[in-house]
Short mmCIF file of C-alpha atoms in Angstrom, two decimals:
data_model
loop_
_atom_site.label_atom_id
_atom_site.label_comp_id
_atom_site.label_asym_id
_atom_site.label_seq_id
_atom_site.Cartn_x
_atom_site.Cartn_y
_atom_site.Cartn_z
CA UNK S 1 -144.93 -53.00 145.66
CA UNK S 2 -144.10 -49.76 147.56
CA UNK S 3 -141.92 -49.15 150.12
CA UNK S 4 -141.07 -46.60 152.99
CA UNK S 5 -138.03 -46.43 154.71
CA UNK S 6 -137.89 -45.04 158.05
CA UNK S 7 -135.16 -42.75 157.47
CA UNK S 8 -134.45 -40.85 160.33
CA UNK S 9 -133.51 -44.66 161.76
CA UNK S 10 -131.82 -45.35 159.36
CA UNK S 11 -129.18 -42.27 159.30
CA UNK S 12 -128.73 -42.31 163.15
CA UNK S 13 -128.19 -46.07 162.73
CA UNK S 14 -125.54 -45.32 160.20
CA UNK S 15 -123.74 -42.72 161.92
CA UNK S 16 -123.27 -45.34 164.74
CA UNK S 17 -121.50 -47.72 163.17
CA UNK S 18 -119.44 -45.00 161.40
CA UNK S 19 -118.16 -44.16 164.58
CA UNK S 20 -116.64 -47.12 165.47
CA UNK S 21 -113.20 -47.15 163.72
CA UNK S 22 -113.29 -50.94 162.53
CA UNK S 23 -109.93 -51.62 161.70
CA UNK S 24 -108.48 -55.21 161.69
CA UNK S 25 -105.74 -55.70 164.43
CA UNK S 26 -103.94 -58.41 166.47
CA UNK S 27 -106.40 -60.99 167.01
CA UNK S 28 -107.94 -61.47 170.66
CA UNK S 29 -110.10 -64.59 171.88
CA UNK S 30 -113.44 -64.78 170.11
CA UNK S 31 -112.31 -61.88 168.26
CA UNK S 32 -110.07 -63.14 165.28
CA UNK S 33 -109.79 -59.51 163.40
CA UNK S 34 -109.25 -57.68 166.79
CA UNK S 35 -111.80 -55.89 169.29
CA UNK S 36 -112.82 -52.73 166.92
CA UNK S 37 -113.74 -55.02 164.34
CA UNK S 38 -115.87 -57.19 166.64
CA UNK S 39 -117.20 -53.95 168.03
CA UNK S 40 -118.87 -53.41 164.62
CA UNK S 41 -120.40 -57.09 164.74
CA UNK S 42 -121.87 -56.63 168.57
CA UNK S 43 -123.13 -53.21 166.97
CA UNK S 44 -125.32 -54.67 164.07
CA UNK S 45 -126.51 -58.05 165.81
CA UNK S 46 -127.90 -55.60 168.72
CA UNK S 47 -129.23 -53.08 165.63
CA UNK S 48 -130.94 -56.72 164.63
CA UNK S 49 -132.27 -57.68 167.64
CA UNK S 50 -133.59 -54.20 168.77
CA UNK S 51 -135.71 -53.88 165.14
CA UNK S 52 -137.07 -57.53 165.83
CA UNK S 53 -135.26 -60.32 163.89
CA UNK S 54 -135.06 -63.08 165.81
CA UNK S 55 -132.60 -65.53 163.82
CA UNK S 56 -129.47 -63.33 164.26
CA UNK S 57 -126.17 -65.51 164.68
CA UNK S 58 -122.68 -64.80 164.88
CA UNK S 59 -120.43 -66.97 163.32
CA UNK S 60 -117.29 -67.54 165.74
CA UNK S 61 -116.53 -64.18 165.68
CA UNK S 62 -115.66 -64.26 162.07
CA UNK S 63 -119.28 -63.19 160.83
CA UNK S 64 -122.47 -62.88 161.17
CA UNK S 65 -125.82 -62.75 159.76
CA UNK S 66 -129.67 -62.14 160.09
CA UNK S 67 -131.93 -63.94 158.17
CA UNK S 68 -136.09 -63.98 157.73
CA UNK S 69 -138.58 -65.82 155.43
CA UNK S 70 -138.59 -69.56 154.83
CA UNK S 71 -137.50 -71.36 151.78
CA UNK S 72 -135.26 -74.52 151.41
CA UNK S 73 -133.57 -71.92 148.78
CA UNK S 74 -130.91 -69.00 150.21
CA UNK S 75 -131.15 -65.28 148.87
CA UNK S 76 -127.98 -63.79 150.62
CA UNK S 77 -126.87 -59.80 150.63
CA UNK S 78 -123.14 -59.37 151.43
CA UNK S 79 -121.42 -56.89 153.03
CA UNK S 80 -118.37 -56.05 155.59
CA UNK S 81 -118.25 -54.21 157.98
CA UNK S 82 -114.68 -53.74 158.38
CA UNK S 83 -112.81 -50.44 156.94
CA UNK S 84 -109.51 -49.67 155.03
CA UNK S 85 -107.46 -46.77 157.19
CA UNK S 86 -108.93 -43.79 157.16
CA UNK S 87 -105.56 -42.05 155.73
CA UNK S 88 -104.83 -38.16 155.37
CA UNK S 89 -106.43 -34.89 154.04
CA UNK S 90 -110.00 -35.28 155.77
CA UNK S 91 -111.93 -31.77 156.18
CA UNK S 92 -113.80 -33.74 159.30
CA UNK S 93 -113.06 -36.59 161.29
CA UNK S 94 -112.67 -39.71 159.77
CA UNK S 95 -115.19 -41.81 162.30
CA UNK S 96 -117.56 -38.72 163.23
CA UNK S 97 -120.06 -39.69 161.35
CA UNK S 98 -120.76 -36.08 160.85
CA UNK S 99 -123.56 -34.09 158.58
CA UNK S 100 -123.05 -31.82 156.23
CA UNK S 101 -125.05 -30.11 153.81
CA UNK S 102 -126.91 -33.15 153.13
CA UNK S 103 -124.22 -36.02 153.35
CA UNK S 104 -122.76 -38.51 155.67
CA UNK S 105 -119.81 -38.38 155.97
CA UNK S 106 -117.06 -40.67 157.63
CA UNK S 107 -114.99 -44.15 156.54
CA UNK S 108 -117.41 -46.74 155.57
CA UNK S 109 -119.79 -44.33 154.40
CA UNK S 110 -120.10 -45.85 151.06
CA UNK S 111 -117.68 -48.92 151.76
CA UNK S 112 -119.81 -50.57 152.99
CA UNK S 113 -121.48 -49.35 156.01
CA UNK S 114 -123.94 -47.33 154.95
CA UNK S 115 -124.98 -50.30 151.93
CA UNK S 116 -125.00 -52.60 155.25
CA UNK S 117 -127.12 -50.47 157.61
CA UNK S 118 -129.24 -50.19 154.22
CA UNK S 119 -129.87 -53.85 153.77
CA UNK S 120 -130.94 -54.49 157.71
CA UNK S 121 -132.86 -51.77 157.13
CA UNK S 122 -135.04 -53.25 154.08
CA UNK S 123 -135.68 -56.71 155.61
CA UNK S 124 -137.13 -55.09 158.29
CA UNK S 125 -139.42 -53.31 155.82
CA UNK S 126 -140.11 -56.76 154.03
CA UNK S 127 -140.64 -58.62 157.48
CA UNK S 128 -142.90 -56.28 158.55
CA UNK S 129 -144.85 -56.13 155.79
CA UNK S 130 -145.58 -59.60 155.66
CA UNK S 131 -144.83 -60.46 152.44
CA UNK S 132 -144.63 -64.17 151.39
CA UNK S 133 -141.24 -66.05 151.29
CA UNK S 134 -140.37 -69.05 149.12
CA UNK S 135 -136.73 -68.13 149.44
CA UNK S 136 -135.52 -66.94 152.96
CA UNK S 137 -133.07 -64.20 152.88
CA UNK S 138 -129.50 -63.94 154.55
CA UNK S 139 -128.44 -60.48 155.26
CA UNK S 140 -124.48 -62.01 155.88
CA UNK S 141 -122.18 -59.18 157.55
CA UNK S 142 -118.11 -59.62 156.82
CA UNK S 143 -115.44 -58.41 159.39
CA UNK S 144 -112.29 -58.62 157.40
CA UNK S 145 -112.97 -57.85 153.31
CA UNK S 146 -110.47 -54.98 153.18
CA UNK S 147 -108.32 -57.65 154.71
CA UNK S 148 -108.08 -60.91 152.75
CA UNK S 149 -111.48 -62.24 153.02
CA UNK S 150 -110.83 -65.19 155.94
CA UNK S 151 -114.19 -64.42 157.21
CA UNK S 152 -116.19 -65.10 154.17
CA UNK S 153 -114.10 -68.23 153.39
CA UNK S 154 -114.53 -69.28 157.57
CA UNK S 155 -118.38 -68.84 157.38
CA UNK S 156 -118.99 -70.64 153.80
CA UNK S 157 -116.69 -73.68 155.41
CA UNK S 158 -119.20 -74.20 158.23
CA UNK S 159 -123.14 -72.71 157.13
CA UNK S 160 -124.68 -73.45 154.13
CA UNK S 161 -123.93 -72.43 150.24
CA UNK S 162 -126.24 -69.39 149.63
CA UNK S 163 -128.21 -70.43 146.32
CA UNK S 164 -128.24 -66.73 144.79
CA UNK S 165 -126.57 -63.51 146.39
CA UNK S 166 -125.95 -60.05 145.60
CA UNK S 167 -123.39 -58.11 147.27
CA UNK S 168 -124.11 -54.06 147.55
CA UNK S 169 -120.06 -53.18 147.68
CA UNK S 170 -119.29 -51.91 144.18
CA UNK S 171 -121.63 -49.86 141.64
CA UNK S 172 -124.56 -49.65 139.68
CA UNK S 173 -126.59 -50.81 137.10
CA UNK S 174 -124.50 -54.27 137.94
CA UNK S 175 -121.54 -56.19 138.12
CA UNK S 176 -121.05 -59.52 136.81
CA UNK S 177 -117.34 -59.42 135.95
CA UNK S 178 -114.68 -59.23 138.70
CA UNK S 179 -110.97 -58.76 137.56
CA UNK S 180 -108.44 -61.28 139.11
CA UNK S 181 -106.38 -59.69 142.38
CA UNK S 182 -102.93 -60.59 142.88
CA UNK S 183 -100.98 -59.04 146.05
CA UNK S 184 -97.39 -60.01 145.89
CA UNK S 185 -94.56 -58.51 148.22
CA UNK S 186 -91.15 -58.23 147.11
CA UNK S 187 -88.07 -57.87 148.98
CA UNK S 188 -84.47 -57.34 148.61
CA UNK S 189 -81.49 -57.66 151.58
CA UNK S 190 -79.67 -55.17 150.18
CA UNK S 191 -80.82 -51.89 151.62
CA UNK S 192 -77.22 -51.37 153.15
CA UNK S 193 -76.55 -47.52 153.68
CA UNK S 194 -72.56 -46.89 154.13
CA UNK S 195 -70.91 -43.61 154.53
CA UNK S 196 -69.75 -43.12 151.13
CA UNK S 197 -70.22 -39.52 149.70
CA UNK S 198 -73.89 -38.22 148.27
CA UNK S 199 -77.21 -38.72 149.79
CA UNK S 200 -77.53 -41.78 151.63
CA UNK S 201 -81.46 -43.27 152.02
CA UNK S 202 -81.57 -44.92 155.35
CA UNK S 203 -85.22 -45.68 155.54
CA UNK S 204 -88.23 -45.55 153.39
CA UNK S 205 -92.17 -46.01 154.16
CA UNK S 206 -95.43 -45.83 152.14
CA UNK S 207 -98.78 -46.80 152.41
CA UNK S 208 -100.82 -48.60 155.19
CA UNK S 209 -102.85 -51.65 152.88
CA UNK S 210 -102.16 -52.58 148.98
CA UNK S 211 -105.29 -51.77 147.90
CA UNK S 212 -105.23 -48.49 149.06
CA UNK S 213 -103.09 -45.70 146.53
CA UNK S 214 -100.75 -44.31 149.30
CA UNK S 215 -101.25 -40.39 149.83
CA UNK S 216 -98.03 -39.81 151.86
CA UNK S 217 -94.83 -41.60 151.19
CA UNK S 218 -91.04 -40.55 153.37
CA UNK S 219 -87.91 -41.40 153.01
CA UNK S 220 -85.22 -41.23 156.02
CA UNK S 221 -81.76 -39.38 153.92
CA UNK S 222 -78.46 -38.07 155.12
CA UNK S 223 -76.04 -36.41 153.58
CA UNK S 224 -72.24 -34.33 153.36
CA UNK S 225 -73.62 -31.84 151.53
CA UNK S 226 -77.35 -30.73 152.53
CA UNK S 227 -77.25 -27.50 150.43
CA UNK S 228 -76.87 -29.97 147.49
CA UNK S 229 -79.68 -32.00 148.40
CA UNK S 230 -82.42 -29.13 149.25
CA UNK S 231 -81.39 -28.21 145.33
CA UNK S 232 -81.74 -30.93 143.84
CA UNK S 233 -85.24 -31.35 145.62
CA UNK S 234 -86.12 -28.37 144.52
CA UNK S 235 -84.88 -28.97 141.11
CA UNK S 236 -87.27 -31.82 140.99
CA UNK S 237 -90.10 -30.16 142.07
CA UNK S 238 -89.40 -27.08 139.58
CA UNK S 239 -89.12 -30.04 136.80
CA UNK S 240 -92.24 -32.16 137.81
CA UNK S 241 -94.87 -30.24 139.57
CA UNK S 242 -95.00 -33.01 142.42
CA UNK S 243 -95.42 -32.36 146.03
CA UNK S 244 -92.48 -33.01 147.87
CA UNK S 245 -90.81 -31.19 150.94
CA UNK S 246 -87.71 -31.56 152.53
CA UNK S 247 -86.71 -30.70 156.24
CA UNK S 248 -83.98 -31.55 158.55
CA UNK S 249 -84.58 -33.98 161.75
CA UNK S 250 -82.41 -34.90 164.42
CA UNK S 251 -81.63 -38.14 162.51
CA UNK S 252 -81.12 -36.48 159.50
CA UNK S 253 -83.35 -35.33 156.62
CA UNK S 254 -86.88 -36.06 156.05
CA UNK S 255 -88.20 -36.25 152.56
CA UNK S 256 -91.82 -36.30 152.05
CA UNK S 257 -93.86 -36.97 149.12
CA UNK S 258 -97.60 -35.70 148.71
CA UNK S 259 -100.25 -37.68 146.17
CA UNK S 260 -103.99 -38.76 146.66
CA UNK S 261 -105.46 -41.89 147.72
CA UNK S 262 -107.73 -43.81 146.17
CA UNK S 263 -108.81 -47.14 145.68
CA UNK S 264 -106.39 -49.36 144.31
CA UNK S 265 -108.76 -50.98 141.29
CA UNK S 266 -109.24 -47.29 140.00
CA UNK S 267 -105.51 -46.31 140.74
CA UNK S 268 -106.05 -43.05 138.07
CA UNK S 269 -108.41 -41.70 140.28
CA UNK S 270 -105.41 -40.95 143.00
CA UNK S 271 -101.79 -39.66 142.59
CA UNK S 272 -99.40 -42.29 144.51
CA UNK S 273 -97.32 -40.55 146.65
CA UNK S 274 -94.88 -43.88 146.60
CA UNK S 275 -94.04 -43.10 142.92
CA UNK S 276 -93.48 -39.77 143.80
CA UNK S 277 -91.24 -40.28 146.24
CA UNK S 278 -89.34 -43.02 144.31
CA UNK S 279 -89.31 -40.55 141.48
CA UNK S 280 -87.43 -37.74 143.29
CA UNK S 281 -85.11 -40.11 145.27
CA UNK S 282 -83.99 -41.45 141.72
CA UNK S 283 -83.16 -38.07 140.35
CA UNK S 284 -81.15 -37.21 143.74
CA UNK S 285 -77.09 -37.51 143.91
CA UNK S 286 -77.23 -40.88 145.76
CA UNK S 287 -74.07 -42.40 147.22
CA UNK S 288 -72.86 -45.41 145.13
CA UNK S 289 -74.84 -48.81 147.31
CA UNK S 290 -76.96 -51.55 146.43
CA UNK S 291 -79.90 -49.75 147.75
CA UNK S 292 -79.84 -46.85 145.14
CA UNK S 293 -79.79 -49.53 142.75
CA UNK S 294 -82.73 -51.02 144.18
CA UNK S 295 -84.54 -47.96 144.65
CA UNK S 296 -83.87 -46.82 140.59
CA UNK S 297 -85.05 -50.37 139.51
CA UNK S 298 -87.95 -50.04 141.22
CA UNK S 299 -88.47 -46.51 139.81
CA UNK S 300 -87.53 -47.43 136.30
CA UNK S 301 -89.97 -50.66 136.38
CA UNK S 302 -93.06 -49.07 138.01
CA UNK S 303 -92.41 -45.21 138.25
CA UNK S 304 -96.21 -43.75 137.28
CA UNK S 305 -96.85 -46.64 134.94
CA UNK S 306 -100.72 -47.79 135.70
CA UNK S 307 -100.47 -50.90 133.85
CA UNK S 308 -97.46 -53.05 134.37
CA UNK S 309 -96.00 -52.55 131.09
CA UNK S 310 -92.33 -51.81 132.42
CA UNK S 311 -92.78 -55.14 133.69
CA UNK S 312 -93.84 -56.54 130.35
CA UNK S 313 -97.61 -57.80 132.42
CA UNK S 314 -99.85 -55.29 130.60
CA UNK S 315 -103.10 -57.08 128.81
CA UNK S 316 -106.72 -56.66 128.43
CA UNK S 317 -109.66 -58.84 127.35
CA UNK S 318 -113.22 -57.76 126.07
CA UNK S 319 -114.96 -59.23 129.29
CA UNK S 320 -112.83 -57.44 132.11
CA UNK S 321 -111.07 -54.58 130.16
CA UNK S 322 -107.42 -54.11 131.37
CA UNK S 323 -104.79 -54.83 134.37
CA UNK S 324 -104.06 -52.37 136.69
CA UNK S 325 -101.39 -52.40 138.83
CA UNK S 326 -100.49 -50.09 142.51
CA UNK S 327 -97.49 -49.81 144.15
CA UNK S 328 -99.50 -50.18 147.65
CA UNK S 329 -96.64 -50.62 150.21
CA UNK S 330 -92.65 -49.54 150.77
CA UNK S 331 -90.92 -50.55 153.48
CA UNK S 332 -87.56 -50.77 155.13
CA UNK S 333 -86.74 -53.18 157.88
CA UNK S 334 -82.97 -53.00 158.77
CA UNK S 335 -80.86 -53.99 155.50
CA UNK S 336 -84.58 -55.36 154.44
CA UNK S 337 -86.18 -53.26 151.41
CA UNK S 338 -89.53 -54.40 150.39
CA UNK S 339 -92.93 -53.05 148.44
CA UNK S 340 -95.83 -54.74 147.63
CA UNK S 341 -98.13 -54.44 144.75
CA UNK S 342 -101.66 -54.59 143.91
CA UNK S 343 -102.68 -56.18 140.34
CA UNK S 344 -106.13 -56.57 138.99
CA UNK S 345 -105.69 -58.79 136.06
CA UNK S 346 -108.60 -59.82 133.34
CA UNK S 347 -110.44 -62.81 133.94
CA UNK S 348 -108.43 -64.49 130.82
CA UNK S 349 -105.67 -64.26 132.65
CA UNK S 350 -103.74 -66.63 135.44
CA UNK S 351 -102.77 -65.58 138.65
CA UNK S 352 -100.13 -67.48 138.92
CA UNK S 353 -98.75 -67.49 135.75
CA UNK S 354 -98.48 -63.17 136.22
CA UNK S 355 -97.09 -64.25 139.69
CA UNK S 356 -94.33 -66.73 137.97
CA UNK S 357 -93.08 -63.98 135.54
CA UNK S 358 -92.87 -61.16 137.89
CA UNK S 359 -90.90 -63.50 140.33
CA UNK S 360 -88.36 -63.90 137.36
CA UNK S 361 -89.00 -60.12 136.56
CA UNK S 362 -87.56 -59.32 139.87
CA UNK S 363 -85.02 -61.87 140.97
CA UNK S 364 -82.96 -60.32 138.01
CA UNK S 365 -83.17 -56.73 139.95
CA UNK S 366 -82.30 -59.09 143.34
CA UNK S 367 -85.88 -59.20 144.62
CA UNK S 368 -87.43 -62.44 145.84
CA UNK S 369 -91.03 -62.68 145.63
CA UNK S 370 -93.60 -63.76 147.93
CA UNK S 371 -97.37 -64.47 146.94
CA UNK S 372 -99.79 -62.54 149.78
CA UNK S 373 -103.01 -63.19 147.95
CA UNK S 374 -104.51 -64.65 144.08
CA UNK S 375 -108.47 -64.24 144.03
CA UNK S 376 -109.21 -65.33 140.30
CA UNK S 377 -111.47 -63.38 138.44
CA UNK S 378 -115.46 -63.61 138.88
CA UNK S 379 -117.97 -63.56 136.09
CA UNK S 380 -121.54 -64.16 135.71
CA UNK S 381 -123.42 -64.29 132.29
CA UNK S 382 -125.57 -61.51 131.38
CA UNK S 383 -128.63 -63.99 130.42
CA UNK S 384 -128.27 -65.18 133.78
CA UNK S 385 -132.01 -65.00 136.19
CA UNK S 386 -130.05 -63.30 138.73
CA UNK S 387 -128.68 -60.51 136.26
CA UNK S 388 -131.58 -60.22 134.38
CA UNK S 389 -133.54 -59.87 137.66
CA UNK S 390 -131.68 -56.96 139.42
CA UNK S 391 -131.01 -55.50 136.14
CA UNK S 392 -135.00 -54.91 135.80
CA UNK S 393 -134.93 -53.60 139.43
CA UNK S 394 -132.47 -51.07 139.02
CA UNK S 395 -134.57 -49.60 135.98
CA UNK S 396 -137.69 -50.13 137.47
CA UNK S 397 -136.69 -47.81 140.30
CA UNK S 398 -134.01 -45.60 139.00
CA UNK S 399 -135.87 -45.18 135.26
CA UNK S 400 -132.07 -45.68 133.98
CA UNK S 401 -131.16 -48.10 131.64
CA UNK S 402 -129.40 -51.68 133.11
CA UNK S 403 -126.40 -52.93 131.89
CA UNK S 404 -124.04 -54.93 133.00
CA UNK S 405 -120.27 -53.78 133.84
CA UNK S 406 -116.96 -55.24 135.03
CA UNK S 407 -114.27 -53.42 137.59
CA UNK S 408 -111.55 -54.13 139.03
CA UNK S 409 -112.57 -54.05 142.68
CA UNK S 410 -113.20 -57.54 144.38
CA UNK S 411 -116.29 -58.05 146.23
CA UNK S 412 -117.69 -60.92 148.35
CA UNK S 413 -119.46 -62.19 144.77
CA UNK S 414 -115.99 -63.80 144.32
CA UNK S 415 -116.58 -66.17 146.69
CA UNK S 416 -119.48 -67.42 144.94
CA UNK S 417 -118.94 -68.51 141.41
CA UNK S 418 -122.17 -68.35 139.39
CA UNK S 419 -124.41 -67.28 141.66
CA UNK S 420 -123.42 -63.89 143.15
CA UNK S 421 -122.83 -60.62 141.63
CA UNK S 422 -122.31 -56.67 142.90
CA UNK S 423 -125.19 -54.94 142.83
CA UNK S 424 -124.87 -51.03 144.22
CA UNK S 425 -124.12 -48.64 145.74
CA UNK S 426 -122.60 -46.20 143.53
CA UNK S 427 -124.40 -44.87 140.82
CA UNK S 428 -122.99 -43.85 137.64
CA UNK S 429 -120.65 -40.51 137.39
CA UNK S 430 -121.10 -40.51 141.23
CA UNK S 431 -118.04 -39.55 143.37
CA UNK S 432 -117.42 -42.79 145.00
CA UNK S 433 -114.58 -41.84 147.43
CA UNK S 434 -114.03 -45.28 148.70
CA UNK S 435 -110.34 -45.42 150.41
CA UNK S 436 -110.29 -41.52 149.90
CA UNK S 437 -110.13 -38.98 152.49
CA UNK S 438 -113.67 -37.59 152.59
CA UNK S 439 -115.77 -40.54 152.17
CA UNK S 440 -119.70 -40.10 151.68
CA UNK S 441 -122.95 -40.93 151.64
CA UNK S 442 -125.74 -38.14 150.30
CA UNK S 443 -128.46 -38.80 152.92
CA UNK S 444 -131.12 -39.53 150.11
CA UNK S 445 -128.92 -41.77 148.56
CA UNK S 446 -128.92 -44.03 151.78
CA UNK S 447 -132.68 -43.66 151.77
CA UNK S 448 -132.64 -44.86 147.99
CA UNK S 449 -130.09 -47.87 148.43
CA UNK S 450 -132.46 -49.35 151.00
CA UNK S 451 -135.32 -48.94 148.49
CA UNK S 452 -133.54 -50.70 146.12
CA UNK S 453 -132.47 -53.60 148.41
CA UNK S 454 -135.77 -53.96 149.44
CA UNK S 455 -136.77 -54.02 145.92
CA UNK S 456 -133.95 -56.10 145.01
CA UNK S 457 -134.51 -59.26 148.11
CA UNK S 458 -138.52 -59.08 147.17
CA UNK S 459 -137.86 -59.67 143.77
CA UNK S 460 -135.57 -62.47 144.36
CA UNK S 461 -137.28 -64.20 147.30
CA UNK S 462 -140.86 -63.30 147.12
CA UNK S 463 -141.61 -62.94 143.24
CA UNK S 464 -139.71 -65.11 141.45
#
């Protein structure tokens, strides 16, 4: 069956919800992720209402969904509508929504507002087609993925178990392995600057979430000597090639350190500008206090390393491939020095086992450790109906080969062991840009991810 989007609706519908800058904050009442978020929520259950759904819902503020057909059986399509920061180094505003030479561009573009506007978009085209149901379809939105994923684990504790869902938040042909995700702060009390003679760090500061590669990293410094210090900085940037400036502030010095973002499960795709900066600190004359030690263990234990072998956690397996790991945060709080990092591990592995030996790893370096968040890896056979089914869709309307892949993202598939994969948006050797500055969406590619949705749910709830 054929299918025509309306695609002039479904761009300006997209560029809407671009523009609102849906960032988690403090919580407010009926608003647990904060009024921007919630914004984003109001947005698409009016979208739904205004294109004719009736059974739109939200869920306590912490979801919401639309949903058509009839079925006892549940097809759901998951996405979020909430964003990571939009960061540094955009060439247009970051919530514009602006168009250019054929792309949409703007955070959430790809991640995953324009997948979401996408999916609303093709039950419309099912419902209106009238198309049988014997499986209704759940078009769930999320408000705080990016986030730690309380709204998908609120809405599963009080509406029903979908029985098969797809989640359009990753890439193409499919995904039906998800690594493991371990965030785990560390933090030491011994970030104590004194007066003694060399460069003294009093503060340091990197990154906004961990599962975003920070793009800008600072450091706070003083000093007896600042000729010494603006040579050795320069020293290190002869040496190394990295971007890092140094100019003098009222309260001192202020070093800065310049990488790329990029999505923490692909941290090679980005240059993090925390390593950088822990790089060049290390290398400086620094006085003789506990934090220079701290700040050289951390550099000698993570400096540019990708995969956690300093810290003796590197490992693969044939289903998920191998751990990653991103120094995502770095942080001083008075005589507190912490960072926080982000690990994809295989499926083969435990979460918190790799927490347990890191904790060890670190107490010896006088870190204590503190578990933010274990998600354990997701897989899904390749024989499975679901697979097999959206595998045939993809080639049926791309004329590409399916196969099935694993990353080391985490989508709302997690959630639902054995019945829920990622299926889209990204094609293969297309620039993703998700958590980089610059995010997009080609306009025909929006056109052709609702196509493929709409392909996708009619399959799944109408055909088979």
């Amino acid at each position: 069956m054929t299918f025509s989007v309306p695609s002039d609706a479904l761009v300006q519908a997209t560029r809407a919800l671009i523009q609102i800058p849906s960032l988690q904050a403090d919580p407010a009442p009926g608003q647990p992720f904060g009024p921007a978020v919630d914004d984003a929520l109001q947005y698409m259950l009016s979208l739904a209402r205004s294109l004719g759904f009736s059974r739109v819902e939200n869920v306590d503020g912490y979801a919401g969904f639309v949903e058509i057909g009839q079925g006892e059986e549940e097809l759901a399509v998951l996405v979020h509508l909430d964003v990571v920061p939009a960061g540094q180094g955009w060439s247009v505003g970051p919530f514009s929504g602006d168009i250019r030479d054929g792309y949409l561009y703007g955070r959430g573009a790809v991640d995953d507002k324009g997948p979401a506007v996408a999916a609303l978009f093709a039950l419309k085209i099912l419902m209106d087609a009238g198309v049988p149901f014997h499986r209704r379809i759940r078009h769930i939105f999320g408000l705080n993925e990016e986030s730690g994923n309380a709204c998908i684990d609120h809405y599963l504790s009080v509406q029903p178990l979908p029985h098969l869902a797809f989640s359009p938040d990753a890439d193409y042909p499919l995904i039906n392995t998800e690594k493991g995700i371990l965030h785990i702060r560390f933090t030491s009390s011994s970030f104590s600057p004194d007066a003694g003679p060399g460069v003294r760090v009093r503060a340091l500061h990197a990154g906004e979430r961990p599962n975003v590669v920070p793009a800008a990293a600072s450091a706070q410094l003083d000093t007896n000597d600042p000729a010494a210090l603006q040579n050795a900085v320069n020293a290190y940037q002869h040496r190394t090639g990295h971007a890092v400036t140094l100019s003098e502030t009222p309260a001192g010095f202020l070093l800065q350190a310049h990488g790329k973002g990029a999505h923490a499960s692909m941290p090679e795709q980005g240059v993090n500008a925390a390593c950088i900066l822990l790089d060049c600190l290390a290398s400086l004359p620094l006085a003789p206090q506990a934090s220079s030690d701290a700040i050289r263990a951390l550099q000698q234990a993570i400096a540019f390393d990708l995969h956690g072998q300093s810290m003796h956690i590197d490992a693969q397996d044939a289903v998920s491939g191998r751990l990653t790991c991103n120094l995502g945060l770095l942080d001083t709080i008075g005589h507190a020095f912490s960072f926080t990092l982000d690990i994809r591990y295989p499926v083969s592995l435990d979460g918190a086992s790799l927490a347990g030996h890191l904790a060890r790893f670190w107490k010896t370096r006088g870190f204590t450790a503190s578990v933010l968040e274990d998600s354990p890896g997701h897989h899904v056979p390749a024989d499975h109906p679901l697979v097999q089914t959206l595998l045939r869709v993809y080639t049926e309307q791309t004329g590409l080969p399916g196969q099935c892949i694993a990353i080391g993202g985490g989508t709302y598939a997690r959630k639902l062991p054995g019945r829920a994969v990622a299926f889209g948006p990204v094609f293969p050797g297309m620039e993703a840009r998700m958590h980089m500055a610059d995010e997009r969406i080609a306009i025909d590619h929006l056109i052709r991810q609702c196509q493929i949705t709409a392909q996708a749910c009619y399959a799944l709830a109408c055909q088979s």
